[in-house]
Coordinates of C-alpha atoms in Angstrom, one line a residue:
Chain Y
M214 CA 78.3 147.8 104.2
D215 CA 77.1 147.1 100.6
Q216 CA 80.7 147.0 99.4
G217 CA 81.7 144.6 102.2
S218 CA 78.8 142.2 101.4
G219 CA 79.6 142.4 97.7
R220 CA 83.2 141.4 98.4
V221 CA 82.1 138.5 100.6
R222 CA 79.7 137.4 97.8
H223 CA 82.6 137.6 95.2
V224 CA 84.8 135.4 97.4
A225 CA 82.0 133.0 97.9
D226 CA 81.5 132.8 94.1
V227 CA 85.2 132.1 93.6
L228 CA 85.2 129.3 96.2
A229 CA 82.0 127.8 94.8
A230 CA 83.6 127.8 91.3
L231 CA 86.7 126.1 92.5
E232 CA 84.7 123.5 94.5
S233 CA 82.3 122.9 91.6
P234 CA 82.9 119.5 90.0
L235 CA 82.1 121.0 86.6
P236 CA 84.3 123.6 85.0
R237 CA 82.7 126.9 84.3
S238 CA 84.7 127.6 81.2
Y239 CA 87.4 126.2 79.0
T240 CA 90.0 128.5 80.6
N241 CA 88.8 127.4 84.0
F242 CA 89.2 123.7 82.9
V243 CA 92.7 124.3 81.5
G244 CA 93.7 126.3 84.5
R245 CA 92.6 123.6 86.9
W246 CA 94.3 120.9 84.8
L247 CA 97.6 122.8 84.8
L248 CA 97.4 123.5 88.5
H249 CA 96.7 119.9 89.3
W250 CA 99.5 118.6 87.1
G251 CA 101.9 121.3 88.4
D252 CA 101.0 120.3 92.0
T253 CA 101.4 116.5 91.2
G254 CA 104.7 117.1 89.5
R255 CA 106.0 119.1 92.4
G256 CA 105.0 116.3 94.8
L257 CA 106.4 113.7 92.6
A258 CA 109.8 115.5 92.3
A259 CA 109.9 115.8 96.1
F260 CA 109.1 112.2 96.5
A261 CA 111.8 111.1 94.0
L262 CA 114.3 113.3 95.8
I263 CA 113.4 111.8 99.2
T264 CA 113.7 108.3 97.7
L265 CA 117.1 109.2 96.3
G266 CA 118.2 110.6 99.7
V267 CA 117.0 107.4 101.6
L268 CA 118.7 105.2 98.9
L269 CA 122.0 107.0 99.5
T270 CA 121.9 107.5 103.2
K271 CA 120.5 104.1 104.2
S272 CA 122.3 101.9 101.7
N273 CA 123.9 100.0 104.7
T274 CA 120.9 100.0 107.0
A275 CA 118.9 96.8 107.5
T276 CA 120.5 95.1 104.5
A277 CA 119.4 91.7 105.8
V278 CA 115.8 92.8 105.4
V279 CA 116.0 95.1 102.4
R280 CA 118.2 93.0 100.1
P281 CA 115.8 90.1 100.0
L282 CA 113.0 92.5 99.2
I283 CA 115.0 93.9 96.3
R284 CA 115.6 90.3 95.1
A285 CA 111.8 89.6 95.5
Q286 CA 111.0 92.7 93.4
I287 CA 113.4 91.7 90.7
A288 CA 111.8 88.3 90.5
R289 CA 108.3 89.8 90.6
A290 CA 108.9 92.5 88.0
G291 CA 111.5 90.6 85.9
L292 CA 111.6 86.8 86.2
Y293 CA 107.8 86.2 86.5
Q294 CA 107.2 88.5 83.5
L295 CA 109.6 86.6 81.3
P296 CA 107.0 84.3 79.7
M297 CA 104.8 87.3 78.7
V298 CA 107.8 89.2 77.4
A299 CA 109.0 86.2 75.5
F300 CA 105.6 85.8 73.9
L301 CA 105.4 89.5 72.9
A302 CA 109.0 89.3 71.6
G303 CA 108.1 86.3 69.5
A304 CA 104.9 87.9 68.2
L305 CA 106.6 91.2 67.4
G306 CA 109.5 89.3 65.7
F307 CA 107.0 87.5 63.5
V308 CA 104.7 90.4 62.8
V309 CA 107.1 93.4 62.5
V310 CA 110.7 92.3 62.2
G311 CA 110.1 89.3 59.9
Q312 CA 108.0 91.4 57.5
T313 CA 110.5 94.3 57.6
V314 CA 113.3 91.9 56.7
A315 CA 111.3 90.3 53.9
L316 CA 110.3 93.6 52.5
L317 CA 113.8 95.1 52.6
T318 CA 115.2 92.0 50.9
R319 CA 112.5 92.1 48.2
V320 CA 113.4 95.7 47.3
G321 CA 117.1 94.9 47.4
A322 CA 117.8 97.0 50.5
Q323 CA 118.9 94.1 52.7
N324 CA 122.0 96.1 53.7
L325 CA 119.6 98.4 55.7
V326 CA 118.3 95.5 57.8
G327 CA 120.8 96.1 60.6
T328 CA 120.1 99.8 60.8
V329 CA 116.3 99.3 60.7
M330 CA 116.5 96.6 63.4
V331 CA 118.6 98.7 65.7
S332 CA 116.5 101.8 65.3
V333 CA 113.1 100.0 65.7
V334 CA 113.8 97.1 68.1
V335 CA 116.8 98.1 70.1
R336 CA 116.2 101.8 70.5
E337 CA 112.4 102.1 70.6
L338 CA 110.2 99.0 70.8
G339 CA 112.3 96.9 73.1
P340 CA 112.4 99.3 76.1
L341 CA 108.9 100.7 75.5
V342 CA 107.1 97.3 75.2
T343 CA 108.9 95.9 78.2
A344 CA 108.1 99.0 80.3
L345 CA 104.5 98.6 79.3
V346 CA 104.4 95.0 80.4
V347 CA 106.0 95.8 83.8
L348 CA 103.7 98.8 84.2
L349 CA 100.6 96.8 83.6
R350 CA 101.5 93.7 85.5
T351 CA 103.7 95.0 88.4
G352 CA 103.0 98.7 88.5
T353 CA 99.2 98.1 89.0
A354 CA 99.8 95.7 91.8
T355 CA 102.2 98.1 93.4
V356 CA 99.7 101.0 93.6
I357 CA 97.0 98.7 94.9
E358 CA 99.2 97.1 97.5
L359 CA 100.6 100.4 98.8
G360 CA 97.3 102.3 98.5
T361 CA 95.6 99.6 100.5
A362 CA 98.4 99.6 103.1
R363 CA 98.1 103.4 103.3
A364 CA 94.3 103.3 103.7
L365 CA 94.5 100.6 106.4
G366 CA 97.1 102.6 108.4
E367 CA 99.9 100.2 107.9
I368 CA 102.3 103.0 107.0
E369 CA 101.8 104.7 110.3
A370 CA 102.4 101.3 112.0
L371 CA 105.7 101.1 110.2
E372 CA 106.6 104.5 111.4
A373 CA 105.6 103.6 114.9
L374 CA 108.0 100.7 114.8
G375 CA 110.8 103.0 113.7
I376 CA 110.8 101.5 110.1
D377 CA 111.2 104.1 107.4
P378 CA 108.4 103.4 104.9
V379 CA 110.4 104.8 102.0
H380 CA 113.3 102.5 102.8
Y381 CA 111.2 99.5 103.4
L382 CA 108.6 99.9 100.7
V383 CA 109.9 102.2 98.0
V384 CA 113.6 101.6 97.7
P385 CA 113.3 97.9 96.9
R386 CA 110.7 98.5 94.3
V387 CA 112.7 101.3 92.6
L388 CA 115.9 99.2 92.4
G389 CA 114.0 96.0 91.6
M390 CA 112.0 97.5 88.8
A391 CA 115.0 99.3 87.3
I392 CA 117.0 96.1 87.1
A393 CA 114.0 94.0 86.0
V394 CA 113.1 96.4 83.1
F395 CA 116.7 96.5 82.0
A396 CA 117.1 92.7 82.0
L397 CA 113.7 92.1 80.4
T398 CA 114.5 94.6 77.6
A399 CA 117.6 92.6 76.8
Y400 CA 115.7 89.4 76.6
F401 CA 112.9 91.0 74.6
I402 CA 115.4 92.4 72.0
L403 CA 117.1 89.0 71.6
G404 CA 113.8 87.3 71.3
A405 CA 112.5 89.7 68.7
I406 CA 115.6 89.5 66.6
F407 CA 115.7 85.7 66.6
S408 CA 112.0 85.2 66.0
G409 CA 112.2 87.9 63.2
Y410 CA 114.9 86.0 61.4
L411 CA 112.9 82.8 61.9
F412 CA 109.9 84.4 60.1
A413 CA 112.1 85.6 57.3
F414 CA 113.7 82.2 57.0
L415 CA 110.3 80.6 56.8
Q416 CA 109.4 83.0 54.0
D417 CA 112.5 81.8 52.1
V418 CA 114.1 85.3 52.3
P419 CA 117.6 84.9 50.8
L420 CA 119.5 86.3 53.8
L421 CA 122.0 84.1 55.5
P422 CA 122.1 84.1 59.3
G423 CA 125.7 85.3 59.2
D424 CA 124.8 88.3 57.1
Y425 CA 121.8 89.1 59.2
F426 CA 123.7 89.1 62.5
R427 CA 126.8 90.8 60.9
Q428 CA 124.6 93.7 59.8
L429 CA 123.1 94.0 63.2
A430 CA 126.6 94.0 64.8
L431 CA 127.7 96.7 62.4
A432 CA 124.7 98.9 63.0
L433 CA 125.2 98.8 66.8
T434 CA 127.5 101.3 68.5
W435 CA 128.7 101.4 72.1
Q436 CA 126.4 104.4 72.6
D437 CA 123.4 102.1 71.9
F438 CA 124.3 99.8 74.7
V439 CA 124.8 102.7 77.2
L440 CA 121.7 104.5 76.2
L441 CA 119.7 101.2 76.2
A442 CA 120.8 100.5 79.7
L443 CA 120.0 104.1 80.8
K444 CA 116.6 104.2 79.1
S445 CA 115.3 100.8 80.2
A446 CA 116.5 101.4 83.8
G447 CA 115.0 104.9 83.6
F448 CA 111.6 103.4 82.6
G449 CA 111.8 101.1 85.6
I450 CA 112.6 103.9 88.0
V451 CA 109.8 106.1 86.5
I452 CA 107.2 103.3 86.9
A453 CA 108.3 102.5 90.4
V454 CA 108.5 106.1 91.7
I455 CA 105.1 107.1 90.2
T456 CA 103.2 104.0 91.3
C457 CA 104.8 104.3 94.8
F458 CA 104.0 108.0 95.0
Q459 CA 100.4 107.5 94.0
G460 CA 100.0 104.7 96.5
L461 CA 101.8 106.3 99.4
A462 CA 102.2 110.0 99.2
R463 CA 98.8 111.2 100.5
P464 CA 96.3 109.7 102.9
L465 CA 93.8 107.5 101.1
E466 CA 90.4 105.9 101.7
L467 CA 90.0 102.4 100.4
A468 CA 87.5 103.7 97.9
E469 CA 90.2 105.9 96.4
V470 CA 92.6 103.1 95.6
S471 CA 91.0 102.4 92.2
V472 CA 91.2 106.1 91.3
V473 CA 94.9 106.4 92.2
T474 CA 95.6 103.2 90.3
T475 CA 94.2 104.6 87.1
R476 CA 96.0 107.9 87.7
A477 CA 99.3 106.1 88.4
L478 CA 99.1 104.1 85.2
V479 CA 98.3 107.1 83.0
A480 CA 101.0 109.2 84.6
S481 CA 103.6 106.4 84.3
L482 CA 102.7 105.9 80.6
L483 CA 102.9 109.6 79.8
T484 CA 106.2 110.0 81.7
C485 CA 107.7 107.0 79.9
V486 CA 106.7 108.4 76.5
M487 CA 108.2 111.8 77.4
L488 CA 111.4 110.1 78.6
D489 CA 111.4 108.2 75.3
A490 CA 111.1 111.4 73.4
L491 CA 114.1 112.8 75.4
F492 CA 116.2 109.8 74.5
L493 CA 115.1 110.2 70.8
L494 CA 116.7 113.7 70.9
V495 CA 119.9 112.2 72.2
Y496 CA 119.9 109.5 69.5
L497 CA 119.3 112.2 66.8
A498 CA 122.2 114.2 68.2
L499 CA 124.6 111.2 68.0
Chain L
M144 CA 92.4 94.2 140.6
S145 CA 91.8 95.4 144.1
D146 CA 94.9 93.6 145.3
A147 CA 97.2 95.7 143.1
R148 CA 100.7 96.1 144.6
P149 CA 102.0 99.5 145.6
N150 CA 103.6 101.1 142.6
P151 CA 107.3 102.0 142.8
A152 CA 108.1 105.6 142.7
P153 CA 109.6 106.9 139.4
P154 CA 113.3 107.7 139.5
A155 CA 114.0 111.1 141.0
H156 CA 115.2 114.1 138.8
A157 CA 114.7 112.1 135.6
P158 CA 113.4 114.4 132.7
P159 CA 109.9 113.7 131.6
V160 CA 109.6 111.0 128.9
V161 CA 107.1 113.1 127.0
E162 CA 106.5 116.8 127.4
L163 CA 103.9 118.9 125.6
V164 CA 103.9 122.6 126.3
D165 CA 100.9 124.7 125.2
A166 CA 100.5 122.4 122.2
A167 CA 97.6 122.5 119.7
I168 CA 96.8 119.0 118.5
A169 CA 95.3 118.1 115.2
G170 CA 94.7 114.9 113.3
G171 CA 97.2 114.0 110.6
N172 CA 96.6 114.3 106.9
G173 CA 97.4 118.0 106.8
E174 CA 94.5 119.0 109.0
T175 CA 94.8 122.5 110.3
I176 CA 91.9 122.7 112.7
P177 CA 93.0 121.6 116.2
V178 CA 91.0 119.0 118.1
L179 CA 92.8 120.0 121.3
E180 CA 94.2 123.4 122.3
A181 CA 96.7 124.4 124.9
V182 CA 97.8 121.0 126.0
T183 CA 100.5 121.1 128.7
W184 CA 101.4 117.7 129.8
A185 CA 104.5 116.0 131.2
V186 CA 104.7 112.2 131.4
A187 CA 107.3 111.2 134.1
P188 CA 109.3 108.0 133.7
G189 CA 107.6 105.0 135.3
S190 CA 104.2 106.8 135.4
F191 CA 100.9 105.2 134.3
W192 CA 98.6 107.8 132.7
V193 CA 95.0 107.1 131.8
V194 CA 93.6 109.6 129.4
G195 CA 89.8 109.5 129.3
G196 CA 87.5 111.1 126.8
L197 CA 84.3 110.4 124.8
P198 CA 84.7 109.2 121.2
G199 CA 85.9 112.1 119.0
A200 CA 87.5 114.0 121.9
G201 CA 90.9 113.7 120.3
K202 CA 92.4 110.8 122.3
S203 CA 94.1 109.1 119.3
Q204 CA 95.5 112.3 118.0
L205 CA 96.9 113.2 121.4
L206 CA 98.6 109.9 121.8
Q207 CA 100.0 109.9 118.3
T208 CA 101.3 113.4 118.8
A209 CA 102.8 112.5 122.2
A210 CA 104.5 109.5 120.6
G211 CA 106.0 111.6 117.8
L212 CA 103.9 110.1 115.0
L213 CA 102.1 113.4 114.4
R214 CA 103.5 116.9 114.8
P215 CA 101.6 119.4 117.0
L216 CA 100.2 122.5 115.1
R217 CA 101.7 124.8 117.7
G218 CA 103.6 124.5 120.9
A219 CA 106.6 122.5 122.1
H220 CA 107.0 118.8 122.1
R221 CA 109.9 117.1 123.8
L222 CA 110.6 113.3 123.8
F223 CA 113.1 112.1 126.4
G224 CA 114.2 115.7 126.8
S225 CA 114.9 116.4 123.1
D226 CA 112.8 118.8 121.1
L227 CA 111.2 116.5 118.5
T228 CA 110.2 119.4 116.2
A229 CA 113.9 120.4 115.8
L230 CA 115.1 116.8 115.1
A231 CA 115.1 115.1 111.7
G232 CA 116.4 111.9 110.2
P233 CA 118.3 109.3 112.2
E234 CA 118.1 111.2 115.5
R235 CA 114.4 111.4 115.3
D236 CA 114.2 107.7 114.3
E237 CA 116.4 106.8 117.2
L238 CA 114.1 108.6 119.7
R239 CA 111.0 107.1 118.2
R240 CA 112.4 103.6 118.6
R241 CA 112.3 104.1 122.4
V242 CA 108.5 104.6 122.1
G243 CA 106.0 101.7 121.6
F244 CA 102.5 102.3 120.2
V245 CA 99.5 100.0 119.9
F246 CA 96.8 101.4 117.6
A247 CA 93.1 101.1 118.2
E248 CA 91.0 99.9 115.2
G249 CA 92.4 96.9 113.3
A250 CA 95.7 97.1 115.3
R251 CA 97.3 98.0 112.0
L252 CA 99.1 94.7 111.5
F253 CA 100.8 94.2 108.1
G254 CA 98.2 92.2 106.2
H255 CA 100.6 90.4 103.9
L256 CA 102.8 89.1 106.7
S257 CA 101.9 86.2 109.1
V258 CA 101.7 86.8 112.8
L259 CA 105.2 85.4 113.2
Q260 CA 106.6 87.8 110.5
N261 CA 104.7 90.7 112.0
I262 CA 106.6 90.3 115.2
A263 CA 109.9 89.4 113.5
L264 CA 110.0 92.3 111.0
P265 CA 110.9 95.1 113.4
L266 CA 113.5 92.9 115.2
C267 CA 115.1 91.9 111.9
Y268 CA 115.0 95.5 110.6
H269 CA 116.6 97.1 113.6
G270 CA 119.0 94.2 114.3
D271 CA 119.9 94.0 110.6
C272 CA 119.6 90.2 110.7
G273 CA 117.7 87.3 109.2
F274 CA 114.8 85.6 110.8
E275 CA 117.0 82.8 112.2
A276 CA 118.8 85.3 114.5
V277 CA 115.6 86.4 116.1
A278 CA 113.7 83.1 116.0
D279 CA 114.1 82.3 119.7
Q280 CA 113.1 85.8 120.7
V281 CA 110.0 85.7 118.5
R282 CA 109.0 82.3 119.8
G283 CA 109.3 83.7 123.4
W284 CA 107.1 86.6 122.5
L285 CA 104.5 84.4 120.8
Q286 CA 104.5 82.3 124.0
A287 CA 104.1 85.4 126.2
G288 CA 101.1 86.5 124.1
E289 CA 99.7 83.0 123.9
L290 CA 99.9 83.3 120.2
E291 CA 101.8 80.1 119.3
G292 CA 98.7 78.6 117.6
F293 CA 98.3 81.5 115.3
A294 CA 102.0 82.0 114.3
R295 CA 101.5 81.1 110.7
W296 CA 98.1 82.8 110.3
L297 CA 97.7 86.0 108.4
P298 CA 96.1 88.8 110.5
G299 CA 93.0 88.8 108.4
R300 CA 92.0 85.5 110.0
L301 CA 92.3 86.8 113.6
N302 CA 89.5 88.5 115.5
Q303 CA 90.0 92.0 116.8
G304 CA 91.2 90.9 120.3
W305 CA 93.9 88.6 119.0
R306 CA 95.0 91.1 116.4
R307 CA 95.4 93.7 119.1
R308 CA 97.4 91.2 121.2
V309 CA 99.8 90.7 118.2
A310 CA 100.2 94.4 118.0
L311 CA 101.1 94.7 121.7
V312 CA 103.6 91.8 121.4
R313 CA 105.1 93.4 118.3
A314 CA 105.5 96.7 120.1
L315 CA 106.9 95.1 123.3
A316 CA 109.4 93.0 121.3
L317 CA 111.3 96.2 120.5
E318 CA 111.6 96.8 124.2
P319 CA 110.5 100.4 124.3
E320 CA 110.8 102.7 127.3
V321 CA 107.3 104.1 127.0
L322 CA 104.2 102.4 125.7
F323 CA 101.1 104.2 124.3
L324 CA 97.9 102.1 124.1
D325 CA 95.0 103.5 122.2
D326 CA 91.8 102.1 123.6
P327 CA 93.2 98.6 124.2
L328 CA 90.1 97.1 125.9
A329 CA 87.6 98.4 123.3
G330 CA 85.4 95.5 122.1
L331 CA 87.3 92.8 124.0
D332 CA 85.5 90.0 125.8
P333 CA 86.0 89.8 129.6
R334 CA 88.7 87.0 129.3
Q335 CA 90.8 89.0 126.8
A336 CA 90.3 92.2 128.9
A337 CA 91.5 90.4 132.0
W338 CA 94.6 89.2 130.2
W339 CA 95.4 92.7 129.1
L340 CA 94.9 94.1 132.6
N341 CA 97.1 91.4 134.1
L342 CA 99.9 92.0 131.6
L343 CA 99.8 95.8 132.0
T344 CA 99.8 95.4 135.8
H345 CA 103.0 93.4 135.3
L346 CA 104.5 96.0 133.0
A347 CA 103.6 98.8 135.4
T348 CA 105.1 97.2 138.5
G349 CA 108.4 96.0 136.9
P350 CA 110.2 92.8 137.9
A351 CA 108.3 92.7 141.3
G352 CA 105.2 92.0 139.4
S353 CA 103.6 88.6 139.0
P354 CA 104.0 86.4 135.8
P355 CA 103.7 86.4 132.8
R356 CA 107.5 86.7 132.5
L357 CA 108.3 88.6 129.3
P358 CA 111.3 87.7 127.2
F359 CA 113.0 91.1 127.4
R360 CA 116.7 91.0 126.3
R361 CA 117.8 94.4 127.5
S362 CA 116.9 96.5 130.6
A363 CA 113.3 97.1 129.5
G364 CA 111.9 94.6 132.0
E365 CA 114.0 95.8 135.0
H366 CA 112.1 99.0 135.6
P367 CA 108.4 99.7 135.6
F368 CA 107.2 100.7 132.2
T369 CA 106.0 104.2 131.4
L370 CA 102.4 103.6 130.2
V371 CA 99.9 105.9 128.6
V372 CA 96.4 104.5 127.9
A373 CA 93.6 106.3 126.1
T374 CA 90.1 105.1 126.8
D375 CA 86.4 106.1 126.8
Q376 CA 85.8 103.8 129.8
L377 CA 87.7 104.8 132.9
G378 CA 86.1 102.0 135.0
P379 CA 88.6 99.2 134.3
W380 CA 91.6 101.5 134.7
V381 CA 90.8 103.0 138.1
E382 CA 92.8 100.4 140.1
L383 CA 95.6 100.3 137.6
G384 CA 96.3 103.9 136.5
R385 CA 98.2 106.4 138.7
Q386 CA 97.4 109.6 137.0
F387 CA 94.2 110.5 135.1
A388 CA 93.4 113.2 132.5
L389 CA 90.2 114.2 130.8
L390 CA 89.7 115.4 127.3
A391 CA 86.6 117.4 126.8
G392 CA 85.6 120.6 125.0
H393 CA 88.9 120.7 123.0
R394 CA 90.9 120.9 126.3
W395 CA 93.2 118.6 128.2
R396 CA 92.7 118.6 132.0
D397 CA 94.7 116.8 134.7
V398 CA 92.1 115.1 136.9
G399 CA 94.6 113.8 139.5
G400 CA 95.3 110.4 141.1
R401 CA 93.0 107.4 141.9
A402 CA 91.4 109.1 144.8
E403 CA 90.6 112.3 142.9
V404 CA 89.1 110.4 139.9
T405 CA 86.9 108.2 142.0
T406 CA 85.5 111.1 144.0
A407 CA 85.4 113.6 141.1
A408 CA 82.2 115.7 140.9
D409 CA 82.8 116.5 137.3
P410 CA 79.8 114.9 135.4
R411 CA 82.1 114.2 132.4
V412 CA 84.4 112.1 134.6
R413 CA 81.4 110.4 136.2
E414 CA 80.1 109.6 132.7
L415 CA 83.4 107.9 131.8
L416 CA 83.4 106.0 135.1
A417 CA 79.9 104.7 134.6
P418 CA 79.5 101.3 132.9
P419 CA 78.7 101.5 129.2
P420 CA 75.0 101.9 128.5
T421 CA 73.3 98.8 127.2
A422 CA 70.5 98.5 124.7
T423 CA 67.0 98.2 126.3

């Protein structure tokens, strides 16, 4: 009898510890954190696979409805972000690129301008800054829209009308953001390179435009173009899948929408940085 | 409603539209504790079921499970003779398209689409066509629902009654074979309630019924609809419904036809038949 009641008390203690909002120890905290991230990662992977499955199996379903949605997402995540990206490209060109060009020329290392530009702007800053803009301006809106729709039961209404929510809501966003981030990255890189030269020109750096662009062309390889396309589209896909997952994957109350929005932003940012690190390994291996 | 026409008999030997066998029903969201146990229920084609129960009895969950929107925790669930639990993908979607559902609170309209777009979306999606191809059909449905004046409005501007009416029209526009209505008269003023009862009488009796004429394209309007209504007030449905069920104490119970329900001695049925209590 005593043994039995002791076991019951032990189980109750464990349950109370798990339910407690405050961790009882550091190991408890780390354990919870790991379990939470493992669980989220598993759900995210399943969601991504479902999205891929729907994308492949329903590519010819309801095209008259889904294609305009894809175009709308490209406009929303790409075209409407162009002024912001152009401003950032200009600012970055002036602040970073122009100064780098001026410094390299001052120390007589102007033959490294192309390599530095390609490494910094084309490979790293271009895709990452563009992804950040799309995440903040479109990703946030996506989680809020989908989370609110989930909380108000609109997803069940779609299902009741025989409309696949993943096909109608997620697929256009994934395709739209992938294309938009890729296109915006290209514009960002061009803007940064041009404004960078403009800054150097204004500082009377003795570097002719022909030399500047020749060095850039020499530093670029075909792998840069392929990896840039893969990386920028990858960032778009990551942002779309994570924001849609956080908004849709589990039942929400309206009050939880702000919580999942923050969670989606952090998770997207971390995943983009991890993906960036993965591409860095590929660049180093080239 | 006392002059209701005799209801035509459902087609003989047709398999039940919906069949639940010894099913345990729970709410969605991964809930594992059933709100209803051992539900065995067959909805025949052309029948008109009214499921009564107090708030919290599990009416919405039962309807959503029967319509294939939720999975039962245990037991068998067949829709048009096919085991829904064994189906996945396009076959399941195809079966679900034959079922219409009108939700209770908020009617679950798409808040970012106008009334017109709410009705057009499922038609365009399933017809794989642009709005122009369904414009006449949508206009016909707006007219049938007396919604022409609200066509460009967003659902947030509509009151509960009109929102629910849009949800009904949106479900009917897909021409389903069976229609589930979750507490359709809740909170409606008498005029709106009369419109609903008139329309449902028309749907329940088929082409022999009185106007409003509904702009069906296929055979949906040629036969009486199969209707399932959940409610916590049996009173308005006594003349209209043909079979009645009661949800109480986590159980589903077949009460019988109109005669049985009006003469039922069960206090729970009498409570649902009584007019709603008013504040003193």
